[in-house]
Tab-separated table of C-alpha atoms and ligand atoms in Angstrom:
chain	number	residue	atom	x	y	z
A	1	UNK	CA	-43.825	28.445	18.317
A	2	UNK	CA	-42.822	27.768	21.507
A	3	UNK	CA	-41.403	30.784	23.244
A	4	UNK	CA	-42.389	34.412	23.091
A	5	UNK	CA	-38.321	34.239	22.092
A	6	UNK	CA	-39.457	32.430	19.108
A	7	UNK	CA	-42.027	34.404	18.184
A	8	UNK	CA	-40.034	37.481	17.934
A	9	UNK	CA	-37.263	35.378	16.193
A	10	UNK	CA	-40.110	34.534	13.289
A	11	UNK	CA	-41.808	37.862	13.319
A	12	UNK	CA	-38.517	39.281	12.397
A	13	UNK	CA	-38.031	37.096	9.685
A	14	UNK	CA	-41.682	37.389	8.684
A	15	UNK	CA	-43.172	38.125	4.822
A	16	UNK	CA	-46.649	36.929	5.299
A	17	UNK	CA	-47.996	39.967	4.341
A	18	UNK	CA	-47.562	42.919	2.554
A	19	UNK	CA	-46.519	45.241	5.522
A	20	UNK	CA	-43.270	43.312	5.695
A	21	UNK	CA	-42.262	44.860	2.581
A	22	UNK	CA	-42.159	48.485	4.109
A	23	UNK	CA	-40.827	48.177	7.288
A	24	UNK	CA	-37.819	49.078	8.995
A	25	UNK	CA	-37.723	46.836	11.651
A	26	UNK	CA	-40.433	44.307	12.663
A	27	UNK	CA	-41.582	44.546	16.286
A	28	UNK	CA	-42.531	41.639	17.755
A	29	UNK	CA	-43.673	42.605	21.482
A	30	UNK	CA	-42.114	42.938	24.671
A	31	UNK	CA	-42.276	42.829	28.044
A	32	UNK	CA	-42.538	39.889	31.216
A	33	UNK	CA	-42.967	36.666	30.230
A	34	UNK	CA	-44.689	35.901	33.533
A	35	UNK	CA	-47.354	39.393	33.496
A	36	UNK	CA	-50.401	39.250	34.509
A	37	UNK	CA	-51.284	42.042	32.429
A	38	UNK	CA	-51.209	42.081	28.518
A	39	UNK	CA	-51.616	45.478	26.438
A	40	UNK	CA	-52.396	44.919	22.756
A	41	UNK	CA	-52.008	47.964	20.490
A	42	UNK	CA	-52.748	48.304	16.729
A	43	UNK	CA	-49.432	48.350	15.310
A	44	UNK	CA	-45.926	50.000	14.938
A	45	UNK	CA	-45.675	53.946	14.310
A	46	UNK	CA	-42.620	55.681	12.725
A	47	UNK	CA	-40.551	55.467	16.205
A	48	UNK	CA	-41.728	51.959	16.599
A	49	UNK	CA	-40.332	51.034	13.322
A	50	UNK	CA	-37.331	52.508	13.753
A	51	UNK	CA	-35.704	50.974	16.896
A	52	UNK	CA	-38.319	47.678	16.728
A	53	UNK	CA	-39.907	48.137	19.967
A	54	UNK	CA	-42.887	48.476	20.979
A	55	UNK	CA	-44.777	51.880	22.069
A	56	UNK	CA	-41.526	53.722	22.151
A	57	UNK	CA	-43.229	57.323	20.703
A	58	UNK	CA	-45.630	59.876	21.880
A	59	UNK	CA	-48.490	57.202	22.547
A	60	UNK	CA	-45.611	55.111	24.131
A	61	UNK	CA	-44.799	58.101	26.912
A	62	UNK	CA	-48.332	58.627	27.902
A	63	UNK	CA	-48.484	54.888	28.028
A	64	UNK	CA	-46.043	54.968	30.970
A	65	UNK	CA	-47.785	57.664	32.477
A	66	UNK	CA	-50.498	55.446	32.142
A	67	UNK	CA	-49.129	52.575	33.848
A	68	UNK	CA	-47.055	54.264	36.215
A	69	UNK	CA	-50.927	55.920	37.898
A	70	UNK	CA	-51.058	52.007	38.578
A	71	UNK	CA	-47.508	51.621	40.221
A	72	UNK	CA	-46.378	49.512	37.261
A	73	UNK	CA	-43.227	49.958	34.700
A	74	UNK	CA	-43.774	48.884	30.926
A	75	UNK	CA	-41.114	45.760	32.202
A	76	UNK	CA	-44.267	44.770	34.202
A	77	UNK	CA	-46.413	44.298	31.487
A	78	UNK	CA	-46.375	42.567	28.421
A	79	UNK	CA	-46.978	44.863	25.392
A	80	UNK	CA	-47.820	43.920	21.720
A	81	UNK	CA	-49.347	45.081	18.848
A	82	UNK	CA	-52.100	43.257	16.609
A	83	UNK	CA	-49.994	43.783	13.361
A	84	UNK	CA	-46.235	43.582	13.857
A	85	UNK	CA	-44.939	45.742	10.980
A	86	UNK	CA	-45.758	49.427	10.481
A	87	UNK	CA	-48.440	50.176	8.092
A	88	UNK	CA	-47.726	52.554	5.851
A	89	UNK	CA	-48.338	56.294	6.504
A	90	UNK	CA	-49.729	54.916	10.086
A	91	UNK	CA	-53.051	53.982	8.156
A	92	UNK	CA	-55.016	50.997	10.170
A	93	UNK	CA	-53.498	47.775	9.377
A	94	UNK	CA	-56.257	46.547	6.192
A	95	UNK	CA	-57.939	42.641	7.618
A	96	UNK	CA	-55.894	40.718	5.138
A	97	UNK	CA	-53.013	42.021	7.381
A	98	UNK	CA	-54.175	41.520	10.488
A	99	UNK	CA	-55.343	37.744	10.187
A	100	UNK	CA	-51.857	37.227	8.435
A	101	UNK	CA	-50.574	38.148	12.033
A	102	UNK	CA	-52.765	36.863	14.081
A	103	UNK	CA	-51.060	33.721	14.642
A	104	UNK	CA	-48.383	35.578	16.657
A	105	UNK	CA	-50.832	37.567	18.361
A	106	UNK	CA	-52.794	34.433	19.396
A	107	UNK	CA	-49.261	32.571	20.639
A	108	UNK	CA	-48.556	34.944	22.274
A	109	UNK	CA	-51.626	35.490	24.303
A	110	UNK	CA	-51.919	31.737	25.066
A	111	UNK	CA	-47.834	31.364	25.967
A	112	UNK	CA	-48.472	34.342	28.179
A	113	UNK	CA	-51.620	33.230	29.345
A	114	UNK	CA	-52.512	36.881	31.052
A	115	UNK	CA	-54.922	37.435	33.994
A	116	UNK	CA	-56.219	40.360	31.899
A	117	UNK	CA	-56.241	41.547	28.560
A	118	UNK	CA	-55.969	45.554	27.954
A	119	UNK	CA	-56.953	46.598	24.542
A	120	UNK	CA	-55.912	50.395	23.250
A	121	UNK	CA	-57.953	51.633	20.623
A	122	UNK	CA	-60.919	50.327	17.723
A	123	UNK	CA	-58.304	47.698	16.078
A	124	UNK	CA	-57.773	45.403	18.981
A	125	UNK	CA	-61.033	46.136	20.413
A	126	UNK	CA	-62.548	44.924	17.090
A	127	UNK	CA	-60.518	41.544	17.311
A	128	UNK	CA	-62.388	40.408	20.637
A	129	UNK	CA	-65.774	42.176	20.025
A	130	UNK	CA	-66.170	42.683	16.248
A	131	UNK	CA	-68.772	45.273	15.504
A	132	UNK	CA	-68.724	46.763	19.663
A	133	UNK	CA	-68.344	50.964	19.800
A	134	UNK	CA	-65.715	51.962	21.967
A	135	UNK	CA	-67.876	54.194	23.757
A	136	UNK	CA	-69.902	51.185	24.766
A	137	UNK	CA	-66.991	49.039	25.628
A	138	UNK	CA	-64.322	50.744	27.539
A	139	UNK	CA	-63.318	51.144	31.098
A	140	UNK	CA	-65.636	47.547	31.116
A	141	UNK	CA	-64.217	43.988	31.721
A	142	UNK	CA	-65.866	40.978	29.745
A	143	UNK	CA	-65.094	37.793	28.892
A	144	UNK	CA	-64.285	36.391	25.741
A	145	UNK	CA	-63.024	32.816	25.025
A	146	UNK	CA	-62.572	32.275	28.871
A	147	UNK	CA	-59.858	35.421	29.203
A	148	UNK	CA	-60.877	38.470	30.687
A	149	UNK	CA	-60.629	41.541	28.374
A	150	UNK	CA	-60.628	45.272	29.279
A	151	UNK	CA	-60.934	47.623	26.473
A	152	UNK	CA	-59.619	50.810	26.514
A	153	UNK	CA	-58.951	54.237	24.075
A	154	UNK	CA	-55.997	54.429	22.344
A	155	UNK	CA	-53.391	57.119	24.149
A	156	UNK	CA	-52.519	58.049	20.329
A	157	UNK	CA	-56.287	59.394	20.461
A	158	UNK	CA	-55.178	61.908	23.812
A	159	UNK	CA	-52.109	63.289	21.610
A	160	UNK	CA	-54.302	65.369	19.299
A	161	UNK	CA	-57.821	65.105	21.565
A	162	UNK	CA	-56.827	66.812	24.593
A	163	UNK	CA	-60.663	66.310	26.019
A	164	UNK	CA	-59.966	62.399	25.893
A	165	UNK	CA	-57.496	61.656	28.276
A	166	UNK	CA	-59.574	62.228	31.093
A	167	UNK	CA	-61.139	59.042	30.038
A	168	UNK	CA	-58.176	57.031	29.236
A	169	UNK	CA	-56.780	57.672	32.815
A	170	UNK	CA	-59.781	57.399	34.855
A	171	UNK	CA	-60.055	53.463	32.953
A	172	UNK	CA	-56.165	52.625	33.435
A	173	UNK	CA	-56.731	53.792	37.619
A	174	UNK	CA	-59.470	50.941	37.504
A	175	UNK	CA	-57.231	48.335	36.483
A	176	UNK	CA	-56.004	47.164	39.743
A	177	UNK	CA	-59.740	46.816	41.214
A	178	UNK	CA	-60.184	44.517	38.006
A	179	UNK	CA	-57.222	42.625	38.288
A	180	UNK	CA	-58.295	42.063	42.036
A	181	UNK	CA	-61.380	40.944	41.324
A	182	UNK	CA	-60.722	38.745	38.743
A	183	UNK	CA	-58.437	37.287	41.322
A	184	UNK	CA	-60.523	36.866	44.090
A	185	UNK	CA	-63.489	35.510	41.730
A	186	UNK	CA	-60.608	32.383	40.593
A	187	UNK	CA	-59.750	32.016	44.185
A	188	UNK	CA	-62.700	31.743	45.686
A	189	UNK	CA	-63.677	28.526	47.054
A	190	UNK	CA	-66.212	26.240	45.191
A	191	UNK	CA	-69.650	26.331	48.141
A	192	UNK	CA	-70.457	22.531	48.679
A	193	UNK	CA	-73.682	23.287	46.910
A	194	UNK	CA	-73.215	25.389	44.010
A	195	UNK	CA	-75.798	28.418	43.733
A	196	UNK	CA	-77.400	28.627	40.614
A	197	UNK	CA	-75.952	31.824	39.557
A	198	UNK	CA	-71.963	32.915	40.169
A	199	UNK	CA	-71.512	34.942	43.671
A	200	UNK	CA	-72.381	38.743	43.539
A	201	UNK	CA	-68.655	39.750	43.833
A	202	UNK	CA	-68.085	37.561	39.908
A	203	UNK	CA	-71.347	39.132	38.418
A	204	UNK	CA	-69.709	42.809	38.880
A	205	UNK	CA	-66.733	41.190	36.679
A	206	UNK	CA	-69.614	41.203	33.677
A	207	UNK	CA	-71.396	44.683	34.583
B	1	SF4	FE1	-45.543	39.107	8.992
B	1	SF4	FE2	-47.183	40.373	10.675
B	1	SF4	FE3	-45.165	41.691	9.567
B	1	SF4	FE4	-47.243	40.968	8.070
B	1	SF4	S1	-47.276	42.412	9.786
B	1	SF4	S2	-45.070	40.728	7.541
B	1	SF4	S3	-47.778	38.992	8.982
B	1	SF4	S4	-44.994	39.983	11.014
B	2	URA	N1	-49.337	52.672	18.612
B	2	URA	C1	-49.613	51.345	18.671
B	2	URA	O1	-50.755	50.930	18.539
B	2	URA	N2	-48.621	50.531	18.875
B	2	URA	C2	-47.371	50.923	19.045
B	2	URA	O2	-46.522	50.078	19.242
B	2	URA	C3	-47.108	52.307	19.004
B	2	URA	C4	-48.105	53.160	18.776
């Protein structure tokens, strides 16, 4: 696989796993091949199915809310999902599914090769950090497998929780000053004699 073209062009085709039976249409991802920021969801909903794109429903407009608080469209971004094809009745995609997918999910992330990694909800949260609470996790940025990954509530979880979104908006405003930081932190210039521990301004990357 050796454009994010490609992938879609095999996801489409795709019968690894039982969720290709159901579906409509598969949904492969979309967005700029050259973002800096990556947003993995959990997987396709009804709306999702039906026109093959990606967070095109109710969780999809708040989404753009979401991003637009940070001056950015969804063409900005780069947004997939960790299974491609809808599960069934919207139920979370079952493990055999998701490691049948993963090797689009994992092409993708290394042909996009992001600055930052945005996870929505338990699912994707659970790929990076297997076992990590949400509550513990989110509106934090931590490394895993040298990228940088920012977890972060679903939006689906705001459409029937009003008292969440609060939450979900207050991390999505803090993604600039992450993606800043992260910056500066690879920019920075290498002192002639390295400290023994990373500059204060990289330790607040791993608060
Ligand atoms: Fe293939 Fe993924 Fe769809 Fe399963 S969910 S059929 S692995 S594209
Ligand atoms: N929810 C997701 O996790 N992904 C979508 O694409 C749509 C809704």
């Amino acid at each position: 696989m050796n454009s994010l073209d490609e992938i879609a062009r095999l996801v489409r085709q795709c019968s690894d796993c039982e969720l290709g039976r159901g579906r409509k249409n598969a949904v492969p991802g979309e967005g700029s091949p050259d973002a800096d920021l990556m947003i993995i969801g959990e997987g396709p909903g009804a709306q999702e199915d039906l026109l093959g794109r990606p967070f095109v429903g109710r969780a999809g407009q708040f989404l753009d809310e979401l991003l637009g608080y940070i001056g950015l469209k969804r063409e900005d971004v780069f947004i997939a999902n960790m299974v491609k094809c809808r599960p069934p009745e919207n139920r979370d995609p079952l493990p055999a599914e998701v490691s049948a997918c993963n090797k689009y999910l994992e092409r993708q992330i290394e042909l996009l090769d992001p600055l930052l990694i945005v996870t929505l909800g338990r699912v994707s949260l659970a790929r990076f950090f297997p076992g990590e609470s949400m509550t513990r996790a989110r509106g934090k940025v931590r490394e895993k497998d040298g990228r940088f990954i920012y977890p972060v509530m679903h939006p689906a979880a705001a459409l029937y929780r009003q008292e969440v979104r609060p939450g979900i908006i207050e991390d999505f405003k803090a993604i600039p000053k992450v993606l800043d930081d992260i910056r500066n932190s690879s920019a920075a210039p290498i002192p002639a004699s390295a400290p023994e521990s990373p500059p204060a301004q990289q330790l607040s990357l791993f608060e």
